[in-house]
GROMACS .gro file of C-alpha atoms in nm:
model
  349
    1UNK     CA    1   0.942  -1.020  -2.129
    2UNK     CA    2   1.136  -1.351  -2.046
    3UNK     CA    3   1.358  -1.127  -1.807
    4UNK     CA    4   1.040  -0.976  -1.663
    5UNK     CA    5   0.921  -1.370  -1.594
    6UNK     CA    6   1.223  -1.451  -1.452
    7UNK     CA    7   1.190  -1.149  -1.196
    8UNK     CA    8   0.759  -1.160  -1.138
    9UNK     CA    9   0.520  -1.430  -1.205
   10UNK     CA   10   0.228  -1.322  -1.417
   11UNK     CA   11  -0.092  -1.498  -1.279
   12UNK     CA   12  -0.437  -1.536  -1.425
   13UNK     CA   13  -0.648  -1.489  -1.163
   14UNK     CA   14  -0.964  -1.271  -1.211
   15UNK     CA   15  -0.952  -0.909  -1.010
   16UNK     CA   16  -1.220  -0.639  -1.021
   17UNK     CA   17  -1.274  -0.275  -0.899
   18UNK     CA   18  -1.482  -0.244  -0.552
   19UNK     CA   19  -1.719  -0.066  -0.753
   20UNK     CA   20  -1.762  -0.383  -0.960
   21UNK     CA   21  -1.865  -0.618  -0.656
   22UNK     CA   22  -2.259  -0.635  -0.661
   23UNK     CA   23  -2.260  -0.872  -0.344
   24UNK     CA   24  -2.546  -0.716  -0.100
   25UNK     CA   25  -2.379  -0.949   0.172
   26UNK     CA   26  -2.187  -0.681   0.388
   27UNK     CA   27  -2.114  -0.560   0.711
   28UNK     CA   28  -1.980  -0.268   0.875
   29UNK     CA   29  -1.636  -0.311   0.954
   30UNK     CA   30  -1.318  -0.077   1.025
   31UNK     CA   31  -1.010  -0.125   0.864
   32UNK     CA   32  -0.832  -0.338   1.127
   33UNK     CA   33  -1.164  -0.565   1.109
   34UNK     CA   34  -1.144  -0.601   0.722
   35UNK     CA   35  -0.775  -0.729   0.755
   36UNK     CA   36  -0.905  -0.955   1.022
   37UNK     CA   37  -1.176  -1.076   0.791
   38UNK     CA   38  -0.915  -1.098   0.502
   39UNK     CA   39  -0.664  -1.324   0.724
   40UNK     CA   40  -0.992  -1.563   0.822
   41UNK     CA   41  -1.094  -1.616   0.481
   42UNK     CA   42  -0.770  -1.751   0.380
   43UNK     CA   43  -0.670  -1.971   0.664
   44UNK     CA   44  -1.040  -2.135   0.636
   45UNK     CA   45  -0.965  -2.172   0.215
   46UNK     CA   46  -0.597  -2.258   0.238
   47UNK     CA   47  -0.450  -2.503   0.473
   48UNK     CA   48  -0.106  -2.383   0.386
   49UNK     CA   49  -0.144  -2.073   0.499
   50UNK     CA   50   0.017  -1.942   0.834
   51UNK     CA   51   0.022  -1.619   1.020
   52UNK     CA   52   0.285  -1.498   1.227
   53UNK     CA   53   0.476  -1.198   1.424
   54UNK     CA   54   0.551  -1.032   1.723
   55UNK     CA   55   0.245  -1.077   1.955
   56UNK     CA   56   0.008  -1.220   1.653
   57UNK     CA   57  -0.089  -1.514   1.867
   58UNK     CA   58  -0.276  -1.254   2.088
   59UNK     CA   59  -0.437  -1.074   1.831
   60UNK     CA   60  -0.123  -0.814   1.759
   61UNK     CA   61  -0.096  -0.473   1.915
   62UNK     CA   62  -0.377  -0.340   1.657
   63UNK     CA   63  -0.590  -0.658   1.697
   64UNK     CA   64  -0.583  -0.724   1.322
   65UNK     CA   65  -0.504  -1.139   1.427
   66UNK     CA   66  -0.771  -1.128   1.695
   67UNK     CA   67  -0.937  -1.475   1.757
   68UNK     CA   68  -0.796  -1.648   1.457
   69UNK     CA   69  -0.540  -1.867   1.695
   70UNK     CA   70  -0.785  -1.957   1.886
   71UNK     CA   71  -0.961  -2.041   1.559
   72UNK     CA   72  -0.706  -2.200   1.346
   73UNK     CA   73  -0.448  -2.315   1.634
   74UNK     CA   74  -0.117  -2.233   1.723
   75UNK     CA   75   0.031  -2.444   1.429
   76UNK     CA   76  -0.079  -2.205   1.197
   77UNK     CA   77  -0.125  -1.820   1.387
   78UNK     CA   78   0.201  -1.807   1.611
   79UNK     CA   79   0.440  -1.572   1.767
   80UNK     CA   80   0.781  -1.524   1.660
   81UNK     CA   81   1.116  -1.398   1.876
   82UNK     CA   82   1.118  -0.979   1.839
   83UNK     CA   83   1.348  -1.020   1.565
   84UNK     CA   84   1.258  -0.903   1.213
   85UNK     CA   85   1.533  -1.013   1.024
   86UNK     CA   86   1.424  -1.407   1.154
   87UNK     CA   87   1.073  -1.301   1.049
   88UNK     CA   88   1.180  -1.229   0.693
   89UNK     CA   89   1.398  -1.526   0.688
   90UNK     CA   90   1.156  -1.766   0.825
   91UNK     CA   91   0.888  -1.634   0.577
   92UNK     CA   92   1.099  -1.691   0.308
   93UNK     CA   93   1.188  -2.026   0.371
   94UNK     CA   94   0.820  -2.137   0.429
   95UNK     CA   95   0.741  -1.963   0.081
   96UNK     CA   96   1.022  -2.138  -0.095
   97UNK     CA   97   0.910  -2.521   0.046
   98UNK     CA   98   0.513  -2.425  -0.068
   99UNK     CA   99   0.341  -2.283   0.236
  100UNK     CA  100   0.141  -1.940   0.210
  101UNK     CA  101   0.347  -1.755   0.433
  102UNK     CA  102   0.178  -1.429   0.589
  103UNK     CA  103   0.423  -1.242   0.803
  104UNK     CA  104   0.375  -0.953   1.016
  105UNK     CA  105   0.624  -0.679   1.114
  106UNK     CA  106   0.509  -0.497   1.378
  107UNK     CA  107   0.547  -0.159   1.276
  108UNK     CA  108   0.742  -0.059   0.921
  109UNK     CA  109   0.987   0.142   1.109
  110UNK     CA  110   1.129  -0.188   1.243
  111UNK     CA  111   1.150  -0.338   0.902
  112UNK     CA  112   1.492  -0.232   0.850
  113UNK     CA  113   1.680  -0.539   1.046
  114UNK     CA  114   1.466  -0.773   0.745
  115UNK     CA  115   1.591  -0.535   0.482
  116UNK     CA  116   1.857  -0.758   0.339
  117UNK     CA  117   1.646  -1.065   0.336
  118UNK     CA  118   1.380  -0.892   0.192
  119UNK     CA  119   1.538  -0.723  -0.102
  120UNK     CA  120   1.861  -0.970  -0.121
  121UNK     CA  121   1.672  -1.290  -0.085
  122UNK     CA  122   1.304  -1.266  -0.140
  123UNK     CA  123   1.306  -1.004  -0.429
  124UNK     CA  124   1.557  -1.210  -0.649
  125UNK     CA  125   1.481  -1.571  -0.550
  126UNK     CA  126   1.314  -1.614  -0.852
  127UNK     CA  127   1.579  -1.452  -1.060
  128UNK     CA  128   1.869  -1.613  -0.933
  129UNK     CA  129   1.730  -1.955  -1.003
  130UNK     CA  130   1.580  -1.907  -1.356
  131UNK     CA  131   1.240  -1.941  -1.230
  132UNK     CA  132   1.341  -2.296  -1.108
  133UNK     CA  133   1.251  -2.156  -0.751
  134UNK     CA  134   1.041  -1.911  -0.560
  135UNK     CA  135   0.940  -1.774  -0.262
  136UNK     CA  136   0.638  -1.589  -0.425
  137UNK     CA  137   0.364  -1.687  -0.151
  138UNK     CA  138   0.522  -1.455   0.072
  139UNK     CA  139   0.313  -1.170   0.184
  140UNK     CA  140   0.473  -0.903   0.447
  141UNK     CA  141   0.250  -0.679   0.644
  142UNK     CA  142   0.335  -0.394   0.827
  143UNK     CA  143   0.190  -0.086   0.996
  144UNK     CA  144   0.252   0.259   0.813
  145UNK     CA  145   0.266   0.606   0.819
  146UNK     CA  146   0.146   0.892   1.077
  147UNK     CA  147  -0.056   0.784   1.368
  148UNK     CA  148  -0.091   1.149   1.569
  149UNK     CA  149   0.150   1.059   1.848
  150UNK     CA  150   0.410   0.848   1.697
  151UNK     CA  151   0.735   1.009   1.668
  152UNK     CA  152   1.028   0.936   1.453
  153UNK     CA  153   0.997   0.566   1.582
  154UNK     CA  154   0.634   0.481   1.458
  155UNK     CA  155   0.580   0.703   1.187
  156UNK     CA  156   0.774   0.635   0.912
  157UNK     CA  157   0.646   0.546   0.548
  158UNK     CA  158   0.937   0.324   0.383
  159UNK     CA  159   0.747   0.223   0.077
  160UNK     CA  160   0.993   0.419  -0.161
  161UNK     CA  161   1.309   0.195  -0.030
  162UNK     CA  162   1.137  -0.117  -0.171
  163UNK     CA  163   1.004   0.031  -0.457
  164UNK     CA  164   1.339   0.021  -0.592
  165UNK     CA  165   1.347  -0.297  -0.587
  166UNK     CA  166   1.248  -0.541  -0.872
  167UNK     CA  167   1.088  -0.863  -0.772
  168UNK     CA  168   0.900  -0.726  -0.479
  169UNK     CA  169   0.557  -0.572  -0.527
  170UNK     CA  170   0.438  -0.278  -0.271
  171UNK     CA  171   0.080  -0.224  -0.177
  172UNK     CA  172  -0.101   0.078   0.016
  173UNK     CA  173  -0.495   0.048   0.087
  174UNK     CA  174  -0.712   0.371   0.146
  175UNK     CA  175  -1.021   0.237   0.344
  176UNK     CA  176  -1.136  -0.124   0.451
  177UNK     CA  177  -1.299  -0.239   0.141
  178UNK     CA  178  -0.947  -0.201  -0.053
  179UNK     CA  179  -0.779  -0.321   0.232
  180UNK     CA  180  -0.977  -0.664   0.253
  181UNK     CA  181  -0.966  -0.749  -0.134
  182UNK     CA  182  -0.583  -0.600  -0.211
  183UNK     CA  183  -0.455  -0.801   0.087
  184UNK     CA  184  -0.626  -1.127  -0.069
  185UNK     CA  185  -0.462  -1.049  -0.374
  186UNK     CA  186  -0.154  -0.985  -0.219
  187UNK     CA  187  -0.134  -1.308  -0.048
  188UNK     CA  188  -0.234  -1.514  -0.364
  189UNK     CA  189  -0.032  -1.335  -0.567
  190UNK     CA  190   0.273  -1.554  -0.682
  191UNK     CA  191   0.528  -1.269  -0.613
  192UNK     CA  192   0.627  -1.139  -0.250
  193UNK     CA  193   0.445  -0.844  -0.140
  194UNK     CA  194   0.487  -0.590   0.104
  195UNK     CA  195   0.167  -0.445   0.214
  196UNK     CA  196   0.172  -0.146   0.402
  197UNK     CA  197  -0.140  -0.084   0.643
  198UNK     CA  198  -0.244   0.285   0.741
  199UNK     CA  199  -0.252   0.249   1.129
  200UNK     CA  200  -0.400   0.599   1.133
  201UNK     CA  201  -0.714   0.458   0.962
  202UNK     CA  202  -0.742   0.097   1.139
  203UNK     CA  203  -1.015   0.215   1.340
  204UNK     CA  204  -1.090   0.563   1.128
  205UNK     CA  205  -1.191   0.450   0.843
  206UNK     CA  206  -1.522   0.216   0.846
  207UNK     CA  207  -1.741   0.098   0.542
  208UNK     CA  208  -2.012  -0.185   0.419
  209UNK     CA  209  -1.715  -0.457   0.348
  210UNK     CA  210  -1.856  -0.716   0.145
  211UNK     CA  211  -1.837  -1.066   0.364
  212UNK     CA  212  -1.778  -1.261   0.025
  213UNK     CA  213  -1.411  -1.391  -0.112
  214UNK     CA  214  -1.301  -1.101  -0.322
  215UNK     CA  215  -0.975  -1.007  -0.471
  216UNK     CA  216  -0.882  -0.634  -0.628
  217UNK     CA  217  -0.642  -0.587  -0.870
  218UNK     CA  218  -0.263  -0.547  -0.793
  219UNK     CA  219  -0.092  -0.272  -0.999
  220UNK     CA  220  -0.376  -0.111  -1.090
  221UNK     CA  221  -0.465   0.276  -0.960
  222UNK     CA  222  -0.829   0.391  -0.917
  223UNK     CA  223  -1.024   0.677  -1.021
  224UNK     CA  224  -1.216   0.783  -0.710
  225UNK     CA  225  -1.307   1.094  -0.842
  226UNK     CA  226  -1.340   1.210  -1.179
  227UNK     CA  227  -1.246   1.578  -1.276
  228UNK     CA  228  -1.121   1.806  -1.566
  229UNK     CA  229  -0.874   2.071  -1.447
  230UNK     CA  230  -0.623   1.872  -1.247
  231UNK     CA  231  -0.450   1.558  -1.146
  232UNK     CA  232  -0.414   1.469  -0.772
  233UNK     CA  233  -0.259   1.153  -0.673
  234UNK     CA  234  -0.179   0.972  -0.388
  235UNK     CA  235  -0.201   0.698  -0.197
  236UNK     CA  236  -0.325   0.546   0.168
  237UNK     CA  237  -0.427   0.815   0.375
  238UNK     CA  238  -0.309   1.066   0.171
  239UNK     CA  239  -0.675   1.024  -0.023
  240UNK     CA  240  -0.892   1.140   0.247
  241UNK     CA  241  -0.661   1.452   0.252
  242UNK     CA  242  -0.716   1.494  -0.111
  243UNK     CA  243  -1.076   1.442  -0.102
  244UNK     CA  244  -1.103   1.705   0.130
  245UNK     CA  245  -0.890   1.941  -0.059
  246UNK     CA  246  -1.059   1.873  -0.367
  247UNK     CA  247  -1.391   2.008  -0.192
  248UNK     CA  248  -1.206   2.324  -0.113
  249UNK     CA  249  -1.109   2.361  -0.448
  250UNK     CA  250  -1.444   2.267  -0.600
  251UNK     CA  251  -1.608   2.601  -0.437
  252UNK     CA  252  -1.360   2.797  -0.675
  253UNK     CA  253  -1.466   2.620  -0.962
  254UNK     CA  254  -1.183   2.389  -1.005
  255UNK     CA  255  -1.240   1.997  -1.097
  256UNK     CA  256  -1.019   1.768  -0.955
  257UNK     CA  257  -0.951   1.441  -1.089
  258UNK     CA  258  -0.831   1.210  -0.773
  259UNK     CA  259  -0.639   0.884  -0.792
  260UNK     CA  260  -0.554   0.619  -0.594
  261UNK     CA  261  -0.253   0.468  -0.661
  262UNK     CA  262  -0.326   0.145  -0.439
  263UNK     CA  263   0.001  -0.063  -0.620
  264UNK     CA  264   0.279   0.157  -0.531
  265UNK     CA  265   0.517  -0.069  -0.728
  266UNK     CA  266   0.482  -0.205  -1.015
  267UNK     CA  267   0.231   0.110  -1.039
  268UNK     CA  268   0.014   0.153  -1.287
  269UNK     CA  269   0.121   0.401  -1.522
  270UNK     CA  270  -0.129   0.413  -1.796
  271UNK     CA  271  -0.394   0.535  -1.558
  272UNK     CA  272  -0.197   0.832  -1.454
  273UNK     CA  273  -0.082   0.957  -1.796
  274UNK     CA  274  -0.445   0.913  -1.916
  275UNK     CA  275  -0.535   1.113  -1.605
  276UNK     CA  276  -0.255   1.412  -1.693
  277UNK     CA  277  -0.327   1.388  -2.063
  278UNK     CA  278  -0.673   1.500  -2.003
  279UNK     CA  279  -0.617   1.769  -1.723
  280UNK     CA  280  -0.265   1.917  -1.798
  281UNK     CA  281  -0.191   1.965  -1.427
  282UNK     CA  282  -0.079   1.744  -1.165
  283UNK     CA  283  -0.002   1.746  -0.803
  284UNK     CA  284   0.141   1.402  -0.596
  285UNK     CA  285   0.116   1.380  -0.227
  286UNK     CA  286   0.264   1.123   0.035
  287UNK     CA  287   0.375   1.148   0.381
  288UNK     CA  288   0.774   1.044   0.304
  289UNK     CA  289   1.000   1.261   0.287
  290UNK     CA  290   1.023   1.487  -0.040
  291UNK     CA  291   1.345   1.350  -0.167
  292UNK     CA  292   1.351   1.042  -0.368
  293UNK     CA  293   1.025   0.985  -0.223
  294UNK     CA  294   0.741   0.798  -0.488
  295UNK     CA  295   0.647   1.183  -0.591
  296UNK     CA  296   1.002   1.202  -0.757
  297UNK     CA  297   0.966   0.916  -0.960
  298UNK     CA  298   0.570   0.958  -1.057
  299UNK     CA  299   0.639   1.326  -1.168
  300UNK     CA  300   0.983   1.237  -1.360
  301UNK     CA  301   0.771   0.937  -1.489
  302UNK     CA  302   0.440   1.152  -1.599
  303UNK     CA  303   0.712   1.399  -1.717
  304UNK     CA  304   0.821   1.205  -1.957
  305UNK     CA  305   0.485   1.058  -2.092
  306UNK     CA  306   0.293   1.378  -2.110
  307UNK     CA  307   0.550   1.677  -2.146
  308UNK     CA  308   0.337   1.834  -2.447
  309UNK     CA  309   0.016   1.802  -2.227
  310UNK     CA  310   0.141   1.984  -1.920
  311UNK     CA  311  -0.009   2.333  -1.850
  312UNK     CA  312   0.215   2.371  -1.553
  313UNK     CA  313   0.476   2.181  -1.362
  314UNK     CA  314   0.406   1.911  -1.167
  315UNK     CA  315   0.427   1.961  -0.802
  316UNK     CA  316   0.509   1.735  -0.484
  317UNK     CA  317   0.335   1.801  -0.135
  318UNK     CA  318   0.487   1.561   0.091
  319UNK     CA  319   0.691   1.528   0.406
  320UNK     CA  320   0.993   1.710   0.489
  321UNK     CA  321   1.331   1.564   0.435
  322UNK     CA  322   1.369   1.558   0.842
  323UNK     CA  323   1.320   1.275   1.073
  324UNK     CA  324   0.968   1.242   1.207
  325UNK     CA  325   0.855   1.481   1.461
  326UNK     CA  326   0.643   1.428   1.792
  327UNK     CA  327   0.519   1.780   1.847
  328UNK     CA  328   0.544   1.922   1.535
  329UNK     CA  329   0.349   1.641   1.344
  330UNK     CA  330   0.069   1.844   1.209
  331UNK     CA  331   0.343   2.088   1.017
  332UNK     CA  332   0.529   1.805   0.897
  333UNK     CA  333   0.231   1.611   0.724
  334UNK     CA  334   0.094   1.753   0.404
  335UNK     CA  335  -0.303   1.845   0.470
  336UNK     CA  336  -0.569   2.009   0.282
  337UNK     CA  337  -0.466   2.351   0.307
  338UNK     CA  338  -0.094   2.277   0.154
  339UNK     CA  339  -0.277   2.069  -0.118
  340UNK     CA  340  -0.517   2.338  -0.183
  341UNK     CA  341  -0.261   2.595  -0.214
  342UNK     CA  342  -0.072   2.384  -0.462
  343UNK     CA  343  -0.401   2.341  -0.643
  344UNK     CA  344  -0.423   2.743  -0.658
  345UNK     CA  345  -0.085   2.763  -0.792
  346UNK     CA  346  -0.133   2.477  -1.052
  347UNK     CA  347  -0.447   2.628  -1.215
  348UNK     CA  348  -0.318   2.972  -1.201
  349UNK     CA  349   0.026   2.913  -1.373
   0.00000   0.00000   0.00000
């Protein structure tokens, strides 16, 4: 535990599931509006919060920071040069001297120039100083995943690269309510967090979002749908696909339990174990490639913990081990039919 405390800072902030929020003060928002609302709340409540990145001053490519420069000024919401390495390093510096740094990397495909700063500096800052110094108030936001026309340089899902790094937290929300609560929790968490935003959902996902200031617990998976025959695990955009596949399976009399991982790392293993021990079967899906993706880690973990409870091999339905395609995107991505076929294979094993 002492070693873990040097790598991570454990907080005592109260968090809730979205279902625990009782507020009736809500407004219909899509995902980018929920992100904007979370940023507005943090900037308004925390005078040391700074928001920066490429085109952020003008609202950002996806309009997530729209209106915030006008409201809080260029000293707090501002553009950076087109230099991801510099954005990461600047954020680390700000966080290390007491500011709340909210950095934006415009596309996660271009986060790799900042990889050294994130993995070798931000993640290790607390550990290498024996917990004397940290840059825990750093949050790096970035778009993530397929969008329908992004091809190889605007569609990648690089979460597994960062999930291999102790000292970081990695989060991917599935809808506007989760996006707002998880982003506020990420910003206020005293560890550097990479917050990936599914760009395909920016305008396609809508919900009645509480206008209150609320946080949702990090490193806590959510059982989105209870079931008894098979466990389906995903995150981000894949939750929609899992729900569609579960509806197809329901017609065959198969009851699916759907789990949204939410925090990719450190992930909530206990919720996964409890579910798979109950159902005896498991399918994991994500857009990222098959080999060494999060599905590989999760299936290994579940097999170690649930071996005697498994009725069938754990299956992974993922992207292929190729660069992300353009015209063949529908073939590349996991869809409801691929997952439905996997469900049938598992229950008939």
